Amino acid sequence: MADLTPLLAYRWSPWAFDPSAELTPDEAASLLEAARWAPSAENRQPWRFAVGHREDETWKRILISLPGSDQGWARHAATLVVGAHTGGDAERAAYDLGQAVAHLTLQATALGLHVRQLTRFDQAGLATELDLPGAVRPLVVAAVGRLGDPFALPPDLRAREIGLRSRHPVADLLLA
């Protein structure tokens, strides 16, 4: 395997979050600052975020937009972050949002936090719940927190949580 910075090697997306851990205001600000500095076409920065901290109204509104199977573990995350985009070129805006969320995720890793990203949620319902302007489209929900007990997970998620991580070989990712 090629050398990889420890920040990337350590990053992973758990389902088990510590239900008592909180993000400090400085940690939350640091995540958003990292996202702010992500590359963006012509510096448009078409990303927008809604941040809910455990049990506040925004967190509750985000949580209910998730499928029931994801609510079971996501309710333990300290923070739920909605990543949305705006702008005329939706594909480019979605790409830029992806970069911003990747920066947020790596900053979380640097802070000893973990992030699991979800794209399966009620986008229209969440936009209504959060009263988002019509041009703002939610695309991802990121659960952020500290690691919890994998043995508190249901058996199917527990097996995935404690199993070995794997990735496709680089050769499988190359088009030519």
GROMACS .gro file of C-alpha atoms in nm:
model
  176
    1MET     CA    1   0.000   0.000   0.000
    2ALA     CA    2   0.124   0.348  -0.085
    3ASP     CA    3   0.202   0.588   0.198
    4LEU     CA    4  -0.104   0.765   0.325
    5THR     CA    5  -0.117   1.050   0.572
    6PRO     CA    6  -0.236   0.921   0.912
    7LEU     CA    7  -0.522   1.169   0.901
    8LEU     CA    8  -0.671   0.986   0.603
    9ALA     CA    9  -0.576   0.639   0.726
   10TYR     CA   10  -0.744   0.700   1.065
   11ARG     CA   11  -1.067   0.842   0.917
   12TRP     CA   12  -1.360   0.605   0.920
   13SER     CA   13  -1.737   0.627   0.948
   14PRO     CA   14  -1.870   0.457   1.259
   15TRP     CA   15  -2.229   0.383   1.355
   16ALA     CA   16  -2.151   0.375   1.727
   17PHE     CA   17  -2.143   0.723   1.878
   18ASP     CA   18  -2.103   0.809   2.247
   19PRO     CA   19  -2.448   0.929   2.357
   20SER     CA   20  -2.301   1.142   2.637
   21ALA     CA   21  -2.029   1.321   2.437
   22GLU     CA   22  -2.087   1.677   2.322
   23LEU     CA   23  -1.906   1.895   2.071
   24THR     CA   24  -1.763   2.212   2.214
   25PRO     CA   25  -1.848   2.540   2.041
   26ASP     CA   26  -1.482   2.564   1.931
   27GLU     CA   27  -1.495   2.214   1.775
   28ALA     CA   28  -1.816   2.294   1.585
   29ALA     CA   29  -1.667   2.625   1.465
   30SER     CA   30  -1.350   2.446   1.355
   31LEU     CA   31  -1.549   2.201   1.142
   32LEU     CA   32  -1.734   2.481   0.965
   33GLU     CA   33  -1.413   2.679   0.918
   34ALA     CA   34  -1.253   2.376   0.748
   35ALA     CA   35  -1.555   2.348   0.517
   36ARG     CA   36  -1.534   2.719   0.439
   37TRP     CA   37  -1.180   2.677   0.305
   38ALA     CA   38  -1.264   2.392   0.065
   39PRO     CA   39  -1.189   2.445  -0.305
   40SER     CA   40  -1.476   2.602  -0.494
   41ALA     CA   41  -1.521   2.692  -0.859
   42GLU     CA   42  -1.450   3.063  -0.889
   43ASN     CA   43  -1.484   3.086  -0.508
   44ARG     CA   44  -1.864   3.062  -0.530
   45GLN     CA   45  -1.886   2.851  -0.213
   46PRO     CA   46  -2.237   2.724  -0.292
   47TRP     CA   47  -2.255   2.516   0.026
   48ARG     CA   48  -2.479   2.596   0.320
   49PHE     CA   49  -2.501   2.416   0.654
   50ALA     CA   50  -2.759   2.369   0.925
   51VAL     CA   51  -2.610   2.249   1.252
   52GLY     CA   52  -2.811   2.078   1.523
   53HIS     CA   53  -2.664   1.984   1.859
   54ARG     CA   54  -2.809   1.687   2.049
   55GLU     CA   55  -3.166   1.752   2.158
   56ASP     CA   56  -3.197   2.108   2.024
   57GLU     CA   57  -3.480   2.179   1.781
   58THR     CA   58  -3.261   2.174   1.469
   59TRP     CA   59  -3.111   1.837   1.570
   60LYS     CA   60  -3.462   1.694   1.625
   61ARG     CA   61  -3.583   1.823   1.288
   62ILE     CA   62  -3.282   1.668   1.114
   63LEU     CA   63  -3.316   1.338   1.299
   64ILE     CA   64  -3.681   1.287   1.201
   65SER     CA   65  -3.589   1.327   0.834
   66LEU     CA   66  -3.370   1.014   0.852
   67PRO     CA   67  -3.505   0.664   0.787
   68GLY     CA   68  -3.603   0.482   1.106
   69SER     CA   69  -3.312   0.239   1.072
   70ASP     CA   70  -3.067   0.530   1.075
   71GLN     CA   71  -3.242   0.720   1.354
   72GLY     CA   72  -3.156   0.435   1.591
   73TRP     CA   73  -2.782   0.502   1.579
   74ALA     CA   74  -2.781   0.869   1.464
   75ARG     CA   75  -2.967   0.978   1.779
   76HIS     CA   76  -2.641   0.917   1.967
   77ALA     CA   77  -2.438   1.161   1.754
   78ALA     CA   78  -2.346   1.481   1.933
   79THR     CA   79  -2.422   1.692   1.627
   80LEU     CA   80  -2.614   1.649   1.303
   81VAL     CA   81  -2.503   1.871   1.016
   82VAL     CA   82  -2.709   1.923   0.700
   83GLY     CA   83  -2.501   2.000   0.393
   84ALA     CA   84  -2.696   2.181   0.125
   85HIS     CA   85  -2.608   2.361  -0.194
   86THR     CA   86  -2.740   2.652  -0.389
   87GLY     CA   87  -2.668   2.790  -0.731
   88GLY     CA   88  -2.755   2.756  -1.097
   89ASP     CA   89  -2.517   2.472  -1.185
   90ALA     CA   90  -2.649   2.197  -0.954
   91GLU     CA   91  -2.386   1.939  -1.051
   92ARG     CA   92  -2.100   2.177  -0.988
   93ALA     CA   93  -2.259   2.299  -0.663
   94ALA     CA   94  -2.304   1.940  -0.544
   95TYR     CA   95  -1.938   1.868  -0.629
   96ASP     CA   96  -1.824   2.174  -0.434
   97LEU     CA   97  -2.046   2.076  -0.139
   98GLY     CA   98  -1.882   1.732  -0.145
   99GLN     CA   99  -1.542   1.896  -0.113
  100ALA     CA  100  -1.662   2.111   0.176
  101VAL     CA  101  -1.803   1.807   0.358
  102ALA     CA  102  -1.478   1.618   0.296
  103HIS     CA  103  -1.284   1.905   0.453
  104LEU     CA  104  -1.525   1.910   0.748
  105THR     CA  105  -1.477   1.532   0.785
  106LEU     CA  106  -1.098   1.550   0.783
  107GLN     CA  107  -1.103   1.836   1.035
  108ALA     CA  108  -1.326   1.622   1.257
  109THR     CA  109  -1.071   1.341   1.232
  110ALA     CA  110  -0.792   1.580   1.329
  111LEU     CA  111  -0.997   1.673   1.638
  112GLY     CA  112  -1.049   1.310   1.738
  113LEU     CA  113  -1.410   1.313   1.617
  114HIS     CA  114  -1.582   1.086   1.368
  115VAL     CA  115  -1.836   1.153   1.093
  116ARG     CA  116  -2.085   0.927   0.918
  117GLN     CA  117  -2.244   1.083   0.609
  118LEU     CA  118  -2.595   0.996   0.495
  119THR     CA  119  -2.764   1.072   0.168
  120ARG     CA  120  -3.076   0.864   0.234
  121PHE     CA  121  -3.321   1.101   0.402
  122ASP     CA  122  -3.637   1.296   0.328
  123GLN     CA  123  -3.482   1.592   0.146
  124ALA     CA  124  -3.811   1.771   0.075
  125GLY     CA  125  -3.937   1.714   0.429
  126LEU     CA  126  -3.612   1.839   0.579
  127ALA     CA  127  -3.613   2.149   0.359
  128THR     CA  128  -3.964   2.223   0.487
  129GLU     CA  129  -3.876   2.145   0.851
  130LEU     CA  130  -3.577   2.379   0.838
  131ASP     CA  131  -3.764   2.640   0.631
  132LEU     CA  132  -3.487   2.647   0.371
  133PRO     CA  133  -3.513   2.894   0.082
  134GLY     CA  134  -3.630   2.730  -0.241
  135ALA     CA  135  -3.288   2.749  -0.408
  136VAL     CA  136  -3.118   2.565  -0.120
  137ARG     CA  137  -3.115   2.187  -0.169
  138PRO     CA  138  -3.013   1.956   0.119
  139LEU     CA  139  -2.789   1.678  -0.010
  140VAL     CA  140  -2.620   1.517   0.291
  141VAL     CA  141  -2.659   1.476   0.665
  142ALA     CA  142  -2.339   1.424   0.861
  143ALA     CA  143  -2.357   1.267   1.206
  144VAL     CA  144  -2.062   1.392   1.414
  145GLY     CA  145  -1.941   1.274   1.751
  146ARG     CA  146  -1.703   1.064   1.953
  147LEU     CA  147  -1.683   0.687   1.929
  148GLY     CA  148  -1.932   0.490   2.130
  149ASP     CA  149  -1.970   0.127   2.231
  150PRO     CA  150  -2.010  -0.095   1.924
  151PHE     CA  151  -2.176  -0.359   2.142
  152ALA     CA  152  -2.467  -0.120   2.199
  153LEU     CA  153  -2.549  -0.148   1.826
  154PRO     CA  154  -2.797  -0.396   1.680
  155PRO     CA  155  -2.625  -0.721   1.569
  156ASP     CA  156  -2.619  -0.635   1.196
  157LEU     CA  157  -2.453  -0.296   1.252
  158ARG     CA  158  -2.226  -0.433   1.524
  159ALA     CA  159  -2.082  -0.687   1.281
  160ARG     CA  160  -2.012  -0.413   1.028
  161GLU     CA  161  -1.873  -0.179   1.295
  162ILE     CA  162  -1.615  -0.423   1.431
  163GLY     CA  163  -1.534  -0.595   1.101
  164LEU     CA  164  -1.219  -0.526   0.906
  165ARG     CA  165  -1.227  -0.219   0.683
  166SER     CA  166  -1.165  -0.277   0.317
  167ARG     CA  167  -1.137  -0.075   0.001
  168HIS     CA  168  -1.125  -0.162  -0.366
  169PRO     CA  169  -0.773  -0.192  -0.501
  170VAL     CA  170  -0.652   0.120  -0.685
  171ALA     CA  171  -0.635  -0.083  -1.007
  172ASP     CA  172  -1.012  -0.136  -0.987
  173LEU     CA  173  -1.068   0.239  -0.969
  174LEU     CA  174  -0.874   0.328  -1.282
  175LEU     CA  175  -1.069   0.379  -1.602
  176ALA     CA  176  -0.778   0.319  -1.836
   0.00000   0.00000   0.00000
